[in-house]
Amino acid sequence: MHAQASPPLIAQGPEGLMRPTQVLVDTDALAANFAAIRRHVAPAKVMPILKANAYGHGLVPVARLMAALDADYLGVAVLEEGILLRQAGIRTPILVLGGIWGSQIPLFLKYDLTLTASSIEKLQQIDQAAAALGRTARVHLKIDTGMERIGVHDYHAEGFLETALRCRHIQVEGIFSHFANADAADLASARLQLERFHEVLRFYDQRGLPPPLRHMANSAAVLRLPEAHFDLVRPGILLYGVYPSPDVPRTVAVRPALTWKTRVVYFKVTPPERPVSYGWTWAPRQQTRIVTLPVGYGDGYFRAMSNRAQVLIRGRRYPQVGRICMDQMMVDIGWGTAYNGDEVVLIGQQGNERITVEDLAAWAGTIPYEILTNINTRVPRLYTGQHAALVAGPPPGETS
Ligand SMILES: *Cc1c(COP(=O)(O)O)cnc(C)c1O
């Protein structure tokens, strides 16, 4: 059983209404996961990754919690996420991991966000924009060791690192790369990427310079590549209590922080051969009891899971039947019992049964990351547990 929900911290609807379809975030699980990762990688520091609404857990609340727990750094994907955190009063250093456009640079400086420089041209744009504003930009250099996404190829890095040293209005605070395959059964390509990164870092050794903050490890590398921890690690999915893949050893014990619930909104008896939902893809063979739930693919409960998903009601598993609609879906409870208003668990535990985010990923033909990040903002988030007070913002009127 999960902890008792604290009073809603995010007023969601008009008239103070709160949808019965809710995500509950266990702040104690988040705090314990963060502490476990910290212990595992020490003395390396930890940069919790909060992109995509903190993997569906709520960007600002999770950032507040991590800041209150003294996280050394926060990582987001895009400028807008960084600005939202600053506007919420978060003062922890924030690295924006994604690519940048020249026109965005003044906003990075205005909001004191750390930039990712992924080419010589971007370095020069940052240097010029910072000079024009009489500022120094804090920058992490991005090295592409095998992802072919953004960053300077390892074999061209020397000129990039030299240019960075010459930029008078740039403080090179960090240098990083990203694994393409750290979660795969075979670690050979991850080791190759690591070797390439080491080769790039020799630049500093050869010049007798201290290297900036070096970082490369995502969750999978946190778990299984201690030699890739360097000065800082960047766990995302692991912080939320989910393992990056079934092929990764579970060397850090974490538990899922997210529960997704709804309630029965309608009950009926459906006769045999009377098909259910759009397309009439499913019909009962015998008379059965069908309940309707007020949740659908518009909330992020993927339509691809139609006729495959299961839910928990009164501690029992039941199959979802017929096509999942945008806002509603049906469940066949057979001769089981359910009443309007009964709690339904979509992800999480009820009685002795549990449905995991991995289950949903398997039903939808995707990975847990995509399930979590697609739970729509239409679904209110509630924060439970001893640490819930830490996710609340300042009282109204007291903006920082
Ligand atoms: C998303 C991301 C991470 C976190 O990845 P997980 O697999 O969730 O730990 C780390 N670094 C970068 C650059 C990322 O984009």
Short mmCIF file of C-alpha atoms and ligand atoms in Angstrom, two decimals:
data_model
loop_
_atom_site.label_atom_id
_atom_site.label_comp_id
_atom_site.label_asym_id
_atom_site.label_seq_id
_atom_site.Cartn_x
_atom_site.Cartn_y
_atom_site.Cartn_z
CA MET A 1 0.00 0.00 0.00
CA HIS A 2 1.23 3.49 -0.74
CA ALA A 3 1.39 6.29 1.79
CA GLN A 4 -1.61 8.45 2.51
CA ALA A 5 -1.91 11.32 0.03
CA SER A 6 -1.13 14.71 1.49
CA PRO A 7 -3.51 17.56 0.62
CA PRO A 8 -3.22 18.49 -3.06
CA LEU A 9 -0.22 20.70 -3.67
CA ILE A 10 -1.23 21.63 -7.19
CA ALA A 11 -4.74 22.98 -7.55
CA GLN A 12 -5.62 21.52 -10.89
CA GLY A 13 -9.12 22.31 -11.99
CA PRO A 14 -11.69 25.08 -11.77
CA GLU A 15 -13.76 25.22 -8.57
CA GLY A 16 -10.94 23.48 -6.76
CA LEU A 17 -11.75 20.24 -8.55
CA MET A 18 -9.29 17.40 -8.61
CA ARG A 19 -9.68 14.72 -11.25
CA PRO A 20 -9.93 11.21 -9.88
CA THR A 21 -7.29 10.26 -12.47
CA GLN A 22 -4.10 11.18 -10.64
CA VAL A 23 -0.41 10.55 -10.44
CA LEU A 24 0.89 10.13 -6.90
CA VAL A 25 4.58 10.80 -6.45
CA ASP A 26 6.21 9.24 -3.39
CA THR A 27 8.72 11.87 -2.27
CA ASP A 28 10.32 9.41 0.16
CA ALA A 29 11.10 7.06 -2.73
CA LEU A 30 12.65 9.92 -4.71
CA ALA A 31 14.75 11.00 -1.74
CA ALA A 32 15.85 7.43 -0.97
CA ASN A 33 16.72 6.75 -4.62
CA PHE A 34 18.77 9.94 -4.78
CA ALA A 35 20.59 9.04 -1.56
CA ALA A 36 21.29 5.50 -2.80
CA ILE A 37 22.74 6.80 -6.07
CA ARG A 38 24.85 9.32 -4.17
CA ARG A 39 26.30 6.65 -1.91
CA HIS A 40 27.01 4.39 -4.86
CA VAL A 41 28.95 6.95 -6.91
CA ALA A 42 30.71 8.95 -4.14
CA PRO A 43 33.00 10.86 -4.34
CA ALA A 44 31.49 11.66 -7.75
CA LYS A 45 28.66 14.17 -7.57
CA VAL A 46 25.12 13.67 -8.83
CA MET A 47 23.18 15.74 -11.36
CA PRO A 48 19.54 14.58 -11.26
CA ILE A 49 18.08 14.76 -14.76
CA LEU A 50 14.72 16.53 -14.75
CA LYS A 51 13.87 16.83 -18.44
CA ALA A 52 10.41 16.07 -19.83
CA ASN A 53 8.53 17.13 -16.70
CA ALA A 54 10.98 15.15 -14.56
CA TYR A 55 10.11 11.97 -16.46
CA GLY A 56 6.46 12.73 -15.79
CA HIS A 57 6.91 13.30 -12.03
CA GLY A 58 6.56 17.11 -12.19
CA LEU A 59 9.47 19.38 -13.12
CA VAL A 60 9.31 22.08 -10.46
CA PRO A 61 8.29 19.89 -7.50
CA VAL A 62 11.03 17.33 -8.17
CA ALA A 63 13.58 20.12 -8.68
CA ARG A 64 12.55 21.68 -5.35
CA LEU A 65 13.01 18.34 -3.64
CA MET A 66 16.43 17.76 -5.20
CA ALA A 67 17.53 21.30 -4.33
CA ALA A 68 16.38 20.80 -0.74
CA LEU A 69 18.42 17.58 -0.64
CA ASP A 70 21.48 19.59 -1.73
CA ALA A 71 21.88 18.23 -5.23
CA ASP A 72 25.07 19.70 -6.68
CA TYR A 73 23.64 20.30 -10.13
CA LEU A 74 20.37 19.83 -12.04
CA GLY A 75 20.09 18.76 -15.66
CA VAL A 76 17.31 19.63 -18.13
CA ALA A 77 17.00 19.22 -21.89
CA VAL A 78 15.78 22.58 -23.13
CA LEU A 79 16.13 26.25 -22.23
CA GLU A 80 12.46 26.62 -21.30
CA GLU A 81 12.76 23.97 -18.59
CA GLY A 82 15.71 25.83 -17.09
CA ILE A 83 13.84 29.13 -17.09
CA LEU A 84 10.82 27.55 -15.39
CA LEU A 85 13.08 26.29 -12.61
CA ARG A 86 14.69 29.71 -12.10
CA GLN A 87 11.26 31.36 -12.08
CA ALA A 88 10.23 28.88 -9.39
CA GLY A 89 13.13 30.15 -7.27
CA ILE A 90 15.56 27.24 -7.75
CA ARG A 91 19.13 28.48 -7.24
CA THR A 92 21.05 25.22 -7.82
CA PRO A 93 23.31 25.25 -10.92
CA ILE A 94 21.37 24.02 -13.96
CA LEU A 95 22.89 22.52 -17.11
CA VAL A 96 20.78 22.57 -20.27
CA LEU A 97 21.88 19.40 -22.07
CA GLY A 98 20.43 20.01 -25.52
CA GLY A 99 21.57 22.00 -28.53
CA ILE A 100 21.23 25.78 -28.53
CA TRP A 101 20.47 28.51 -31.04
CA GLY A 102 22.52 31.72 -31.00
CA SER A 103 19.44 33.83 -30.30
CA GLN A 104 18.87 31.97 -27.00
CA ILE A 105 22.23 32.84 -25.45
CA PRO A 106 21.16 36.12 -23.74
CA LEU A 107 18.38 34.18 -21.95
CA PHE A 108 20.87 31.60 -20.69
CA LEU A 109 22.87 34.46 -19.21
CA LYS A 110 19.83 36.27 -17.86
CA TYR A 111 18.70 33.13 -15.99
CA ASP A 112 22.18 31.96 -15.02
CA LEU A 113 21.87 28.65 -16.87
CA THR A 114 24.88 26.60 -17.92
CA LEU A 115 25.18 26.15 -21.68
CA THR A 116 26.15 23.08 -23.66
CA ALA A 117 28.61 24.06 -26.39
CA SER A 118 28.57 21.46 -29.12
CA SER A 119 30.70 23.06 -31.87
CA ILE A 120 33.38 25.72 -32.40
CA GLU A 121 30.77 27.94 -34.01
CA LYS A 122 28.52 27.73 -30.93
CA LEU A 123 31.49 28.53 -28.68
CA GLN A 124 32.15 31.67 -30.70
CA GLN A 125 28.49 32.69 -30.60
CA ILE A 126 28.44 32.24 -26.83
CA ASP A 127 31.69 34.17 -26.40
CA GLN A 128 30.45 37.07 -28.50
CA ALA A 129 27.04 37.25 -26.85
CA ALA A 130 28.61 37.15 -23.39
CA ALA A 131 31.13 39.85 -24.35
CA ALA A 132 28.35 42.08 -25.63
CA LEU A 133 26.58 41.77 -22.28
CA GLY A 134 29.77 42.16 -20.25
CA ARG A 135 29.27 38.70 -18.77
CA THR A 136 31.05 35.38 -18.51
CA ALA A 137 29.08 32.36 -19.76
CA ARG A 138 29.35 29.06 -17.89
CA VAL A 139 29.76 26.29 -20.43
CA HIS A 140 30.08 22.50 -20.62
CA LEU A 141 31.74 21.16 -23.77
CA LYS A 142 29.93 18.32 -25.53
CA ILE A 143 32.02 15.56 -27.07
CA ASP A 144 30.45 13.06 -29.45
CA THR A 145 32.07 9.69 -28.76
CA GLY A 146 29.52 7.61 -30.63
CA MET A 147 25.98 8.92 -30.33
CA GLU A 148 26.05 11.09 -33.49
CA ARG A 149 23.55 13.46 -31.92
CA ILE A 150 25.23 16.70 -30.84
CA GLY A 151 28.82 17.42 -29.95
CA VAL A 152 32.22 17.55 -31.56
CA HIS A 153 33.59 14.18 -32.70
CA ASP A 154 36.28 12.88 -30.37
CA TYR A 155 38.78 12.81 -33.26
CA HIS A 156 38.23 16.54 -33.87
CA ALA A 157 38.07 17.62 -30.25
CA GLU A 158 41.52 19.15 -29.90
CA GLY A 159 40.74 22.29 -31.90
CA PHE A 160 37.43 22.60 -30.05
CA LEU A 161 39.09 22.42 -26.62
CA GLU A 162 41.78 24.87 -27.70
CA THR A 163 39.19 27.35 -28.97
CA ALA A 164 37.33 27.03 -25.68
CA LEU A 165 40.46 27.94 -23.73
CA ARG A 166 40.88 31.07 -25.84
CA CYS A 167 37.33 32.37 -25.37
CA ARG A 168 37.70 35.22 -22.89
CA HIS A 169 34.03 35.38 -21.94
CA ILE A 170 33.54 31.67 -21.39
CA GLN A 171 34.27 29.71 -18.27
CA VAL A 172 34.67 26.07 -19.30
CA GLU A 173 33.22 24.43 -16.22
CA GLY A 174 32.62 20.96 -17.63
CA ILE A 175 33.19 18.53 -20.45
CA PHE A 176 30.88 15.62 -21.20
CA SER A 177 29.79 12.86 -23.48
CA HIS A 178 26.84 10.48 -23.68
CA PHE A 179 26.55 6.69 -24.05
CA ALA A 180 24.48 5.18 -26.84
CA ASN A 181 24.51 1.60 -25.50
CA ALA A 182 25.27 1.56 -21.78
CA ASP A 183 22.00 -0.31 -21.18
CA ALA A 184 22.72 -3.10 -23.69
CA ALA A 185 23.71 -6.62 -22.69
CA ASP A 186 27.07 -6.22 -24.46
CA LEU A 187 29.26 -3.44 -23.05
CA ALA A 188 31.83 -3.42 -25.85
CA SER A 189 30.56 -0.28 -27.59
CA ALA A 190 30.17 1.56 -24.27
CA ARG A 191 33.79 0.74 -23.45
CA LEU A 192 34.83 2.02 -26.87
CA GLN A 193 33.02 5.31 -26.21
CA LEU A 194 34.67 5.56 -22.80
CA GLU A 195 38.10 5.02 -24.36
CA ARG A 196 37.41 7.78 -26.89
CA PHE A 197 36.42 10.16 -24.11
CA HIS A 198 39.64 9.37 -22.21
CA GLU A 199 41.58 10.12 -25.37
CA VAL A 200 39.95 13.57 -25.57
CA LEU A 201 40.65 14.29 -21.90
CA ARG A 202 44.39 13.68 -22.45
CA PHE A 203 44.38 17.21 -23.90
CA TYR A 204 44.38 18.64 -20.38
CA ASP A 205 47.04 16.26 -19.07
CA GLN A 206 49.36 17.09 -21.93
CA ARG A 207 49.13 20.79 -21.13
CA GLY A 208 49.35 20.34 -17.38
CA LEU A 209 45.88 21.82 -16.99
CA PRO A 210 43.32 20.57 -14.50
CA PRO A 211 40.38 19.13 -16.48
CA PRO A 212 36.99 20.73 -16.02
CA LEU A 213 34.16 18.65 -14.49
CA ARG A 214 34.08 15.43 -16.49
CA HIS A 215 30.80 13.54 -16.87
CA MET A 216 29.43 10.74 -19.01
CA ALA A 217 27.31 8.35 -16.94
CA ASN A 218 23.56 7.98 -17.46
CA SER A 219 21.59 5.59 -15.22
CA ALA A 220 22.90 2.45 -16.94
CA ALA A 221 26.51 3.59 -16.52
CA VAL A 222 25.85 4.54 -12.90
CA LEU A 223 24.78 0.94 -12.33
CA ARG A 224 27.49 -0.96 -14.22
CA LEU A 225 30.40 1.24 -15.34
CA PRO A 226 32.07 2.68 -12.23
CA GLU A 227 35.04 3.72 -14.37
CA ALA A 228 32.66 6.10 -16.20
CA HIS A 229 31.51 7.96 -13.08
CA PHE A 230 34.26 10.63 -13.37
CA ASP A 231 33.42 13.79 -11.37
CA LEU A 232 29.67 13.82 -11.84
CA VAL A 233 26.94 11.40 -12.96
CA ARG A 234 23.66 12.17 -14.75
CA PRO A 235 20.99 9.69 -13.67
CA GLY A 236 17.48 10.13 -15.01
CA ILE A 237 15.26 7.05 -14.96
CA LEU A 238 17.05 5.48 -11.97
CA LEU A 239 16.23 8.46 -9.78
CA TYR A 240 12.56 7.72 -10.40
CA GLY A 241 13.06 4.14 -9.28
CA VAL A 242 12.98 2.44 -12.67
CA TYR A 243 15.86 0.44 -14.16
CA PRO A 244 16.98 1.50 -17.63
CA SER A 245 16.68 -1.98 -19.12
CA PRO A 246 16.33 -5.62 -18.09
CA ASP A 247 19.95 -6.22 -19.17
CA VAL A 248 21.48 -3.95 -16.53
CA PRO A 249 22.57 -5.33 -13.14
CA ARG A 250 20.61 -3.79 -10.27
CA THR A 251 23.65 -2.64 -8.28
CA VAL A 252 21.72 0.23 -6.69
CA ALA A 253 18.43 -0.60 -4.97
CA VAL A 254 15.73 1.89 -5.98
CA ARG A 255 11.96 1.78 -5.88
CA PRO A 256 9.38 3.33 -8.20
CA ALA A 257 8.15 6.73 -7.06
CA LEU A 258 5.12 6.96 -9.31
CA THR A 259 1.63 5.53 -8.87
CA TRP A 260 -1.08 6.18 -11.45
CA LYS A 261 -4.66 5.83 -10.27
CA THR A 262 -8.19 6.48 -11.35
CA ARG A 263 -11.68 5.51 -10.19
CA VAL A 264 -14.58 3.55 -11.64
CA VAL A 265 -17.00 6.02 -13.18
CA TYR A 266 -19.57 3.62 -14.68
CA PHE A 267 -20.74 0.04 -14.22
CA LYS A 268 -22.91 -2.08 -16.47
CA VAL A 269 -23.72 -5.63 -17.51
CA THR A 270 -22.95 -6.36 -21.16
CA PRO A 271 -24.65 -9.28 -22.94
CA PRO A 272 -22.76 -11.84 -25.04
CA GLU A 273 -21.59 -10.80 -28.52
CA ARG A 274 -22.19 -7.12 -27.83
CA PRO A 275 -18.87 -5.52 -28.89
CA VAL A 276 -17.17 -2.81 -26.87
CA SER A 277 -15.73 0.57 -27.98
CA TYR A 278 -14.55 1.97 -31.33
CA GLY A 279 -14.02 -0.53 -34.11
CA TRP A 280 -15.81 -3.30 -32.19
CA THR A 281 -12.53 -5.12 -31.65
CA TRP A 282 -13.68 -7.13 -28.62
CA ALA A 283 -16.95 -8.69 -27.45
CA PRO A 284 -17.73 -10.87 -24.44
CA ARG A 285 -18.50 -14.55 -25.09
CA GLN A 286 -20.84 -14.62 -22.12
CA GLN A 287 -22.67 -11.96 -20.25
CA THR A 288 -20.15 -9.99 -18.24
CA ARG A 289 -19.63 -6.92 -16.08
CA ILE A 290 -17.87 -3.99 -17.69
CA VAL A 291 -16.65 -0.90 -15.89
CA THR A 292 -15.62 2.37 -17.51
CA LEU A 293 -12.63 4.39 -16.32
CA PRO A 294 -12.19 8.15 -16.97
CA VAL A 295 -8.69 7.85 -18.45
CA GLY A 296 -7.49 7.32 -22.01
CA TYR A 297 -4.78 7.99 -24.55
CA GLY A 298 -5.35 11.74 -24.11
CA ASP A 299 -3.86 11.22 -20.67
CA GLY A 300 -0.97 9.15 -22.01
CA TYR A 301 -2.52 5.71 -21.53
CA PHE A 302 -1.40 4.54 -24.97
CA ARG A 303 -4.01 3.29 -27.42
CA ALA A 304 -1.48 0.69 -28.51
CA MET A 305 -2.22 -1.10 -25.20
CA SER A 306 -5.85 -1.75 -26.23
CA ASN A 307 -6.96 -5.30 -25.39
CA ARG A 308 -3.55 -5.99 -23.80
CA ALA A 309 -3.39 -3.85 -20.66
CA GLN A 310 -4.50 -4.84 -17.18
CA VAL A 311 -5.61 -2.78 -14.19
CA LEU A 312 -6.09 -3.46 -10.49
CA ILE A 313 -9.46 -3.14 -8.78
CA ARG A 314 -10.05 -4.35 -5.23
CA GLY A 315 -6.67 -6.05 -5.30
CA ARG A 316 -7.41 -8.09 -8.44
CA ARG A 317 -6.09 -7.86 -12.01
CA TYR A 318 -8.58 -7.33 -14.78
CA PRO A 319 -8.13 -6.95 -18.54
CA GLN A 320 -8.77 -3.71 -20.38
CA VAL A 321 -11.10 -4.50 -23.31
CA GLY A 322 -11.96 -2.80 -26.59
CA ARG A 323 -10.09 0.17 -28.01
CA ILE A 324 -8.76 2.66 -25.49
CA CYS A 325 -10.50 5.99 -26.23
CA MET A 326 -9.08 9.48 -25.78
CA ASP A 327 -10.63 10.03 -22.36
CA GLN A 328 -12.17 6.74 -21.30
CA MET A 329 -11.62 3.02 -21.45
CA MET A 330 -13.40 -0.16 -20.46
CA VAL A 331 -12.38 -3.06 -18.23
CA ASP A 332 -13.94 -6.53 -18.10
CA ILE A 333 -14.37 -7.57 -14.47
CA GLY A 334 -16.11 -10.85 -15.34
CA TRP A 335 -18.02 -11.88 -12.20
CA GLY A 336 -15.79 -9.72 -10.01
CA THR A 337 -17.12 -6.87 -7.93
CA ALA A 338 -16.65 -3.17 -8.47
CA TYR A 339 -18.65 -0.11 -7.55
CA ASN A 340 -18.69 3.40 -8.91
CA GLY A 341 -15.95 5.33 -7.14
CA ASP A 342 -13.73 2.29 -6.52
CA GLU A 343 -10.04 3.04 -6.79
CA VAL A 344 -8.32 1.61 -9.88
CA VAL A 345 -4.53 1.28 -10.11
CA LEU A 346 -2.98 1.68 -13.56
CA ILE A 347 0.65 1.74 -12.37
CA GLY A 348 1.51 0.74 -8.82
CA GLN A 349 0.47 -1.59 -6.08
CA GLN A 350 -2.93 -2.56 -4.72
CA GLY A 351 -3.23 -5.33 -2.15
CA ASN A 352 -0.71 -7.98 -3.16
CA GLU A 353 -0.80 -7.13 -6.85
CA ARG A 354 1.47 -4.73 -8.68
CA ILE A 355 1.53 -3.27 -12.17
CA THR A 356 4.85 -1.79 -13.23
CA VAL A 357 5.82 0.80 -15.77
CA GLU A 358 7.72 -2.03 -17.47
CA ASP A 359 4.38 -3.89 -17.85
CA LEU A 360 2.84 -0.90 -19.63
CA ALA A 361 5.93 -0.54 -21.82
CA ALA A 362 5.65 -4.19 -22.87
CA TRP A 363 1.92 -3.82 -23.64
CA ALA A 364 2.56 -0.65 -25.66
CA GLY A 365 5.64 -1.96 -27.45
CA THR A 366 7.88 0.77 -26.05
CA ILE A 367 10.27 1.51 -23.16
CA PRO A 368 9.46 2.72 -19.63
CA TYR A 369 10.89 6.18 -20.46
CA GLU A 370 8.18 6.78 -23.04
CA ILE A 371 5.38 5.63 -20.73
CA LEU A 372 6.49 7.99 -17.94
CA THR A 373 7.16 11.05 -20.08
CA ASN A 374 3.81 10.75 -21.85
CA ILE A 375 1.57 10.96 -18.82
CA ASN A 376 -0.17 14.17 -19.78
CA THR A 377 -0.12 17.33 -17.70
CA ARG A 378 -3.94 17.00 -17.66
CA VAL A 379 -3.34 14.38 -14.97
CA PRO A 380 -2.82 16.15 -11.62
CA ARG A 381 0.27 15.19 -9.62
CA LEU A 382 0.02 14.73 -5.86
CA TYR A 383 3.06 14.43 -3.63
CA THR A 384 3.01 11.96 -0.76
CA GLY A 385 5.42 10.99 1.99
CA GLN A 386 7.60 12.64 4.62
CA HIS A 387 9.38 14.84 2.09
CA ALA A 388 6.21 16.23 0.53
CA ALA A 389 6.60 19.60 2.28
CA LEU A 390 9.87 20.09 0.39
CA VAL A 391 8.17 20.09 -3.00
CA ALA A 392 5.72 22.85 -2.13
CA GLY A 393 6.51 26.31 -3.40
CA PRO A 394 6.59 29.50 -1.40
CA PRO A 395 3.13 30.60 -0.16
CA PRO A 396 1.18 32.74 -2.65
CA GLY A 397 2.50 36.29 -2.90
CA GLU A 398 5.95 35.32 -1.66
CA THR A 399 7.71 34.87 -4.95
CA SER A 400 11.46 34.78 -4.97
C1 LIG B 1 18.38 11.88 -20.68
C2 LIG B 1 19.82 12.02 -20.47
C3 LIG B 1 20.44 11.43 -19.36
C4 LIG B 1 19.70 10.53 -18.39
O1 LIG B 1 19.48 9.27 -18.99
P1 LIG B 1 18.86 8.04 -18.13
O2 LIG B 1 19.01 6.87 -19.02
O3 LIG B 1 17.44 8.39 -17.87
O4 LIG B 1 19.65 7.96 -16.88
C5 LIG B 1 21.77 11.71 -19.15
N1 LIG B 1 22.47 12.49 -20.00
C6 LIG B 1 21.92 13.04 -21.10
C7 LIG B 1 22.74 13.89 -22.01
C8 LIG B 1 20.59 12.81 -21.38
O5 LIG B 1 20.03 13.34 -22.48
#
